[in-house]
Tab-separated table of C-alpha atoms in Angstrom:
chain	number	residue	atom	x	y	z
A	880	UNK	CA	78.743	108.865	-0.907
A	881	UNK	CA	79.276	110.602	2.403
A	882	UNK	CA	80.160	114.258	2.252
A	883	UNK	CA	82.051	114.170	5.571
A	884	UNK	CA	85.742	115.046	5.383
A	885	UNK	CA	87.799	112.245	7.092
A	886	UNK	CA	90.410	114.763	8.309
A	887	UNK	CA	87.715	116.763	10.061
A	888	UNK	CA	86.374	113.581	11.654
A	889	UNK	CA	89.857	112.857	13.036
A	890	UNK	CA	90.202	116.389	14.390
A	891	UNK	CA	86.836	116.047	16.119
A	892	UNK	CA	88.122	113.066	18.111
A	893	UNK	CA	91.283	114.736	19.370
A	894	UNK	CA	90.820	118.466	18.716
A	895	UNK	CA	89.164	121.316	20.588
A	896	UNK	CA	85.764	119.640	20.879
A	897	UNK	CA	87.222	116.548	22.535
A	898	UNK	CA	89.436	118.657	24.774
A	899	UNK	CA	86.464	120.739	25.894
A	900	UNK	CA	84.508	117.572	26.642
A	901	UNK	CA	87.424	116.252	28.716
A	902	UNK	CA	87.701	119.512	30.666
A	903	UNK	CA	83.961	119.541	31.254
A	904	UNK	CA	84.153	116.010	32.658
A	905	UNK	CA	87.066	116.897	34.934
A	906	UNK	CA	85.042	119.782	36.372
A	907	UNK	CA	82.462	117.193	37.470
A	908	UNK	CA	84.978	114.791	39.067
A	909	UNK	CA	86.693	114.793	42.463
A	910	UNK	CA	89.628	112.838	43.840
A	911	UNK	CA	88.672	111.146	47.135
A	912	UNK	CA	91.608	109.811	49.139
A	913	UNK	CA	91.910	107.838	52.390
A	914	UNK	CA	88.812	105.796	51.593
A	915	UNK	CA	87.954	102.852	53.883
A	916	UNK	CA	89.669	99.614	52.894
A	917	UNK	CA	87.467	97.124	51.063
A	918	UNK	CA	84.820	99.731	50.233
A	919	UNK	CA	82.884	99.414	46.983
A	920	UNK	CA	81.613	101.950	44.452
A	921	UNK	CA	78.003	101.714	45.588
A	922	UNK	CA	78.842	102.529	49.211
A	923	UNK	CA	80.800	105.644	48.244
A	924	UNK	CA	78.057	106.751	45.862
A	925	UNK	CA	75.362	106.209	48.504
A	926	UNK	CA	77.362	108.172	51.093
A	927	UNK	CA	77.835	111.244	48.878
A	928	UNK	CA	74.262	111.130	47.579
A	929	UNK	CA	72.709	110.831	51.029
A	930	UNK	CA	74.920	113.549	52.570
A	931	UNK	CA	74.360	116.034	49.758
A	932	UNK	CA	70.617	115.442	49.684
A	933	UNK	CA	70.452	115.847	53.471
A	934	UNK	CA	72.262	119.188	53.276
A	935	UNK	CA	70.279	120.269	50.207
A	936	UNK	CA	73.364	121.090	48.112
A	937	UNK	CA	72.289	119.375	44.895
A	938	UNK	CA	71.216	120.900	41.590
A	939	UNK	CA	68.071	119.778	39.853
A	940	UNK	CA	66.448	116.453	40.593
A	941	UNK	CA	67.888	113.001	41.023
A	942	UNK	CA	71.026	111.742	42.722
A	943	UNK	CA	74.129	113.928	42.293
A	944	UNK	CA	76.679	111.085	41.847
A	945	UNK	CA	76.687	109.387	38.445
A	946	UNK	CA	79.850	107.242	38.648
A	947	UNK	CA	82.611	106.091	41.025
A	948	UNK	CA	85.963	104.561	40.116
A	949	UNK	CA	88.086	103.004	42.874
A	950	UNK	CA	91.811	102.276	42.922
A	951	UNK	CA	92.033	99.733	45.738
A	952	UNK	CA	95.820	99.412	45.510
A	953	UNK	CA	96.371	103.098	46.238
A	954	UNK	CA	93.266	103.558	48.370
A	955	UNK	CA	91.544	106.371	46.483
A	956	UNK	CA	88.557	106.907	44.219
A	957	UNK	CA	87.282	109.333	41.604
A	958	UNK	CA	83.689	110.417	42.095
A	959	UNK	CA	81.851	111.929	39.140
A	960	UNK	CA	78.823	114.180	39.632
A	961	UNK	CA	76.071	115.068	37.185
A	962	UNK	CA	76.934	118.793	37.394
A	963	UNK	CA	80.121	120.791	37.967
A	964	UNK	CA	78.327	122.869	40.616
A	965	UNK	CA	77.707	119.714	42.658
A	966	UNK	CA	81.367	118.725	42.474
A	967	UNK	CA	82.286	122.191	43.709
A	968	UNK	CA	79.794	121.923	46.562
A	969	UNK	CA	81.128	118.466	47.504
A	970	UNK	CA	84.587	119.990	48.032
A	971	UNK	CA	83.169	121.114	51.376
A	972	UNK	CA	83.243	117.449	52.493
A	973	UNK	CA	87.031	117.418	52.666
A	974	UNK	CA	87.838	115.961	56.093
A	975	UNK	CA	84.385	114.397	56.573
A	976	UNK	CA	84.262	111.127	58.505
A	977	UNK	CA	83.191	108.074	56.518
A	978	UNK	CA	83.342	104.694	58.280
A	979	UNK	CA	85.952	106.042	60.728
A	980	UNK	CA	88.099	107.433	57.912
A	981	UNK	CA	88.688	111.160	57.344
A	982	UNK	CA	88.264	111.621	53.587
A	983	UNK	CA	90.713	113.745	51.619
A	984	UNK	CA	88.906	115.502	48.765
A	985	UNK	CA	90.713	117.381	45.998
A	986	UNK	CA	90.248	118.446	42.397
A	987	UNK	CA	91.844	116.185	39.732
A	988	UNK	CA	95.388	117.275	38.858
A	989	UNK	CA	94.365	118.260	35.327
A	990	UNK	CA	91.344	120.259	36.510
A	991	UNK	CA	91.144	123.737	34.994
A	992	UNK	CA	88.763	126.200	36.680
A	993	UNK	CA	86.508	128.313	34.471
A	994	UNK	CA	88.084	131.535	33.273
A	995	UNK	CA	88.148	134.140	36.023
A	996	UNK	CA	87.262	131.681	38.781
A	997	UNK	CA	89.402	129.892	41.337
A	998	UNK	CA	89.099	126.251	42.331
A	999	UNK	CA	88.087	126.817	45.953
A	1000	UNK	CA	84.859	125.314	47.251
A	1001	UNK	CA	81.706	127.319	47.647
A	1002	UNK	CA	81.559	129.304	50.890
A	1003	UNK	CA	79.541	126.668	52.751
A	1004	UNK	CA	80.456	124.884	55.938
A	1005	UNK	CA	79.318	121.410	56.870
A	1006	UNK	CA	78.859	121.344	60.670
A	1007	UNK	CA	81.404	119.088	62.334
A	1008	UNK	CA	83.600	118.831	59.228
A	1009	UNK	CA	87.093	120.337	59.316
A	1010	UNK	CA	88.685	120.541	55.881
A	1011	UNK	CA	92.284	119.352	55.480
A	1012	UNK	CA	92.862	122.008	52.818
A	1013	UNK	CA	93.352	125.590	54.045
A	1014	UNK	CA	93.095	127.871	50.985
A	1015	UNK	CA	94.770	131.268	50.926
A	1016	UNK	CA	92.400	133.865	52.328
A	1017	UNK	CA	92.558	136.949	54.578
A	1018	UNK	CA	91.599	134.713	57.527
A	1019	UNK	CA	94.173	131.960	57.009
A	1020	UNK	CA	96.258	131.553	60.192
A	1021	UNK	CA	99.862	130.374	60.504
A	1022	UNK	CA	100.775	128.435	63.684
A	1023	UNK	CA	104.519	127.927	64.168
A	1024	UNK	CA	106.741	126.673	66.986
A	1025	UNK	CA	104.590	123.608	67.694
A	1026	UNK	CA	106.256	120.882	69.788
A	1027	UNK	CA	106.843	117.773	67.660
A	1028	UNK	CA	105.007	115.572	70.163
A	1029	UNK	CA	101.642	117.236	69.484
A	1030	UNK	CA	99.483	115.378	66.959
A	1031	UNK	CA	96.703	116.809	64.795
A	1032	UNK	CA	93.958	116.215	67.334
A	1033	UNK	CA	95.900	117.931	70.107
A	1034	UNK	CA	96.758	120.996	68.021
A	1035	UNK	CA	93.144	121.281	66.856
A	1036	UNK	CA	92.036	121.019	70.473
A	1037	UNK	CA	94.108	124.093	71.314
A	1038	UNK	CA	92.735	126.041	68.363
A	1039	UNK	CA	89.109	125.031	68.958
A	1040	UNK	CA	89.182	126.632	72.403
A	1041	UNK	CA	88.717	129.916	70.491
A	1042	UNK	CA	86.011	128.769	68.053
A	1043	UNK	CA	84.875	126.237	65.486
A	1044	UNK	CA	87.406	125.402	62.780
A	1045	UNK	CA	86.570	125.456	59.085
A	1046	UNK	CA	89.923	124.054	57.960
A	1047	UNK	CA	93.158	122.782	59.499
A	1048	UNK	CA	96.401	121.307	58.209
A	1049	UNK	CA	99.379	120.193	60.306
A	1050	UNK	CA	102.346	120.156	57.916
A	1051	UNK	CA	104.268	116.869	58.042
A	1052	UNK	CA	107.458	115.472	56.587
A	1053	UNK	CA	106.422	113.386	53.586
A	1054	UNK	CA	109.158	110.825	54.225
A	1055	UNK	CA	108.639	110.258	57.965
A	1056	UNK	CA	105.076	111.467	58.520
A	1057	UNK	CA	106.292	113.478	61.520
A	1058	UNK	CA	105.135	117.021	62.277
A	1059	UNK	CA	107.343	119.810	60.954
A	1060	UNK	CA	106.258	122.017	63.836
A	1061	UNK	CA	103.860	124.312	61.997
A	1062	UNK	CA	100.286	124.315	60.767
A	1063	UNK	CA	97.616	126.428	59.082
A	1064	UNK	CA	93.971	126.895	59.976
A	1065	UNK	CA	90.859	128.980	59.349
A	1066	UNK	CA	87.883	129.532	61.653
A	1067	UNK	CA	84.210	129.338	60.660
A	1068	UNK	CA	83.664	132.758	62.246
A	1069	UNK	CA	86.181	135.244	60.740
A	1070	UNK	CA	85.905	137.476	63.811
A	1071	UNK	CA	87.701	134.786	65.827
A	1072	UNK	CA	90.871	135.141	63.713
A	1073	UNK	CA	92.477	138.047	65.555
A	1074	UNK	CA	91.286	136.835	68.955
A	1075	UNK	CA	93.001	133.472	68.446
A	1076	UNK	CA	96.175	135.097	67.134
A	1077	UNK	CA	96.390	137.455	70.107
A	1078	UNK	CA	95.589	134.693	72.587
A	1079	UNK	CA	98.122	132.168	71.302
A	1080	UNK	CA	100.969	134.157	69.772
A	1081	UNK	CA	104.227	134.105	71.747
A	1082	UNK	CA	102.914	131.680	74.362
A	1083	UNK	CA	105.144	128.931	75.699
A	1084	UNK	CA	104.078	125.349	75.107
A	1085	UNK	CA	106.529	122.915	76.611
A	1086	UNK	CA	109.978	124.100	75.520
A	1087	UNK	CA	108.597	125.977	72.490
A	1088	UNK	CA	107.197	129.461	71.970
A	1089	UNK	CA	104.238	129.674	69.591
A	1090	UNK	CA	104.123	131.998	66.592
A	1091	UNK	CA	100.467	132.512	65.650
A	1092	UNK	CA	99.535	135.171	63.097
A	1093	UNK	CA	97.561	135.659	59.915
A	1094	UNK	CA	99.311	133.812	57.087
A	1095	UNK	CA	101.352	135.924	54.665
A	1096	UNK	CA	99.146	136.900	51.740
A	1097	UNK	CA	98.661	139.970	49.603
A	1098	UNK	CA	100.955	142.769	50.758
A	1099	UNK	CA	102.606	140.506	53.298
A	1100	UNK	CA	103.751	138.151	50.558
A	1101	UNK	CA	106.363	140.727	49.583
A	1102	UNK	CA	107.941	140.707	53.054
A	1103	UNK	CA	111.644	139.783	53.072
A	1104	UNK	CA	112.416	136.153	53.862
A	1105	UNK	CA	114.956	135.968	56.655
A	1106	UNK	CA	114.461	132.504	58.117
A	1107	UNK	CA	113.434	128.943	57.345
A	1108	UNK	CA	111.030	126.486	58.889
A	1109	UNK	CA	111.672	122.968	57.663
A	1110	UNK	CA	112.111	123.454	53.933
A	1111	UNK	CA	109.841	126.497	53.778
A	1112	UNK	CA	110.936	130.145	54.129
A	1113	UNK	CA	109.406	132.258	56.881
A	1114	UNK	CA	108.422	135.837	56.017
A	1115	UNK	CA	109.941	138.393	58.369
A	1116	UNK	CA	106.513	139.325	59.693
A	1117	UNK	CA	105.953	135.753	60.937
A	1118	UNK	CA	109.021	135.597	63.180
A	1119	UNK	CA	108.439	135.595	66.953
A	1120	UNK	CA	107.663	138.963	68.497
A	1121	UNK	CA	109.027	139.838	71.936
A	1122	UNK	CA	106.562	141.579	74.219
A	1123	UNK	CA	106.515	142.760	77.784
A	1124	UNK	CA	105.424	139.328	79.025
A	1125	UNK	CA	108.039	137.213	77.189
A	1126	UNK	CA	110.525	137.316	80.104
A	1127	UNK	CA	109.935	135.245	83.274
A	1128	UNK	CA	107.767	136.907	85.919
A	1129	UNK	CA	106.169	135.690	89.134
A	1130	UNK	CA	102.743	135.397	87.452
A	1131	UNK	CA	101.671	132.387	85.394
A	1132	UNK	CA	98.745	132.631	82.955
A	1133	UNK	CA	96.987	129.408	81.921
A	1134	UNK	CA	94.614	129.059	78.961
A	1135	UNK	CA	92.391	126.145	77.940
A	1136	UNK	CA	92.324	124.904	81.524
A	1137	UNK	CA	88.776	125.974	82.405
A	1138	UNK	CA	85.777	126.909	80.305
A	1139	UNK	CA	83.545	129.892	81.247
A	1140	UNK	CA	80.436	127.691	81.488
A	1141	UNK	CA	82.166	125.527	84.117
A	1142	UNK	CA	82.465	128.530	86.420
A	1143	UNK	CA	78.752	129.340	86.687
A	1144	UNK	CA	77.971	126.684	89.289
A	1145	UNK	CA	79.388	127.702	92.691
A	1146	UNK	CA	80.136	124.162	93.840
A	1147	UNK	CA	81.937	123.349	90.595
A	1148	UNK	CA	83.803	126.658	90.813
A	1149	UNK	CA	85.073	125.820	94.308
A	1150	UNK	CA	86.135	122.347	93.130
A	1151	UNK	CA	88.104	123.938	90.280
A	1152	UNK	CA	89.835	126.363	92.671
A	1153	UNK	CA	90.783	123.482	94.937
A	1154	UNK	CA	92.043	121.260	92.110
A	1155	UNK	CA	94.046	124.024	90.426
A	1156	UNK	CA	95.510	125.226	93.703
A	1157	UNK	CA	96.528	121.729	94.746
A	1158	UNK	CA	98.217	120.993	91.408
A	1159	UNK	CA	99.974	124.348	91.052
A	1160	UNK	CA	101.254	124.389	94.631
A	1161	UNK	CA	103.496	121.423	93.741
A	1162	UNK	CA	105.859	123.806	91.973
A	1163	UNK	CA	106.219	126.575	94.554
A	1164	UNK	CA	104.500	128.756	97.115
A	1165	UNK	CA	101.372	130.405	95.711
A	1166	UNK	CA	100.926	134.032	96.723
A	1167	UNK	CA	97.588	134.442	94.929
A	1168	UNK	CA	95.334	132.317	92.727
A	1169	UNK	CA	92.758	133.998	90.475
A	1170	UNK	CA	90.123	132.290	88.370
A	1171	UNK	CA	87.848	135.107	87.109
A	1172	UNK	CA	84.193	134.124	87.306
A	1173	UNK	CA	81.496	135.297	84.868
A	1174	UNK	CA	78.899	137.711	86.225
A	1175	UNK	CA	75.606	138.014	84.380
A	1176	UNK	CA	75.226	141.340	82.628
A	1177	UNK	CA	78.854	142.337	83.248
A	1178	UNK	CA	82.097	142.022	81.322
A	1179	UNK	CA	84.641	140.327	83.566
A	1180	UNK	CA	88.281	140.453	82.365
A	1181	UNK	CA	90.075	137.122	82.052
A	1182	UNK	CA	87.094	134.765	82.230
A	1183	UNK	CA	88.244	131.340	81.061
A	1184	UNK	CA	91.833	131.969	82.202
A	1185	UNK	CA	93.702	130.970	85.353
A	1186	UNK	CA	96.312	133.218	87.015
A	1187	UNK	CA	98.805	132.075	89.656
A	1188	UNK	CA	101.289	134.378	91.323
A	1189	UNK	CA	104.255	132.583	92.833
A	1190	UNK	CA	106.700	133.869	95.433
A	1191	UNK	CA	109.598	133.836	92.951
A	1192	UNK	CA	110.269	133.892	89.217
A	1193	UNK	CA	112.129	130.587	89.534
A	1194	UNK	CA	109.053	128.858	90.959
A	1195	UNK	CA	106.898	130.363	88.228
A	1196	UNK	CA	109.319	129.112	85.539
A	1197	UNK	CA	109.261	125.606	86.990
A	1198	UNK	CA	105.443	125.650	86.957
A	1199	UNK	CA	105.309	126.906	83.381
A	1200	UNK	CA	107.606	124.169	82.094
A	1201	UNK	CA	105.672	121.536	84.036
A	1202	UNK	CA	102.147	122.642	83.116
A	1203	UNK	CA	102.501	123.689	79.454
A	1204	UNK	CA	101.139	120.910	77.288
A	1205	UNK	CA	99.656	119.026	80.244
A	1206	UNK	CA	96.039	117.863	80.286
A	1207	UNK	CA	93.461	119.291	82.656
A	1208	UNK	CA	89.860	118.057	82.338
A	1209	UNK	CA	90.970	116.389	79.091
A	1210	UNK	CA	92.163	119.712	77.584
A	1211	UNK	CA	95.733	120.665	76.698
A	1212	UNK	CA	96.923	123.585	78.821
A	1213	UNK	CA	98.600	126.638	77.255
A	1214	UNK	CA	100.952	128.486	79.612
A	1215	UNK	CA	102.611	131.912	79.471
A	1216	UNK	CA	104.002	134.610	81.756
A	1217	UNK	CA	102.033	137.717	82.689
A	1218	UNK	CA	103.717	140.848	84.024
A	1219	UNK	CA	103.125	141.696	87.675
A	1220	UNK	CA	101.883	145.158	86.615
A	1221	UNK	CA	99.200	143.717	84.341
A	1222	UNK	CA	98.240	141.176	86.993
A	1223	UNK	CA	97.721	143.859	89.642
A	1224	UNK	CA	95.808	146.066	87.178
A	1225	UNK	CA	93.683	143.077	86.089
A	1226	UNK	CA	94.795	143.790	82.528
A	1227	UNK	CA	94.170	140.316	81.184
């Protein structure tokens, strides 16, 4: 006669042991959304295995993926790895391109991180991959005041003029799929964070003025909420800041119009001067056009920017409204005013 207690056998199937086994399995699984239509389990498995092996982010020997389950109706899959560490590493593939589809990778809803640990991916970056999930961190950036006509690629194009992006998310209305006018991002190089914020904050883009600052975390989270953006509250420290260049002046400052490397060649530099001058003269009489050129071994203020001084503030305002958001050399132009005093002092 067996000495096993039937009640204990029942508890083993649904009690702590089974729950622990379920949690352990969930730590090895990832939700993968936006998969290519008609894809099969083998193709997804082969893609993850090959990519992880190529980047050497596997543990032990053998292929990291052990199972794939696809829901074709809802266009997502669950990918199970042989180790929890590999699932965590694969979180870095969020946003990776697979058969012309940008994959959305998340933890399962019932995932519970180990005690004392968060559920963020390991601090690795896959070159060329921009995650769609921007976790809270000291370097998370808030971008507000975005014109509704800008899509994800165009907003990322603006941000990438300052450096390579690790993560980006343009917040959209779930019902319409339209932009709510704000986004979050994080750069691969943390030192770019403040440079991008200073370069973009309070600049006019079309009929909007950008608000670009570090996202509210830590001490900032306690800031009073005095506004709303869509359905989300805006902390007081994320509201637009007026500065000395927020009022119309006779000087227009253009970003993302030229790249420093394009200015090295003298012939190309002269072509740029001619093209910019011809386009900007359509909006008024140009008093002075400056396109600072890099000089080897020297720090030249304003390299990568274009400055146009018009005869009147009215002409400058017309130019700003016309040029902000326009494309030049397949880049979206960012426009703002610069005070005459800073222009004369070359304080760019």
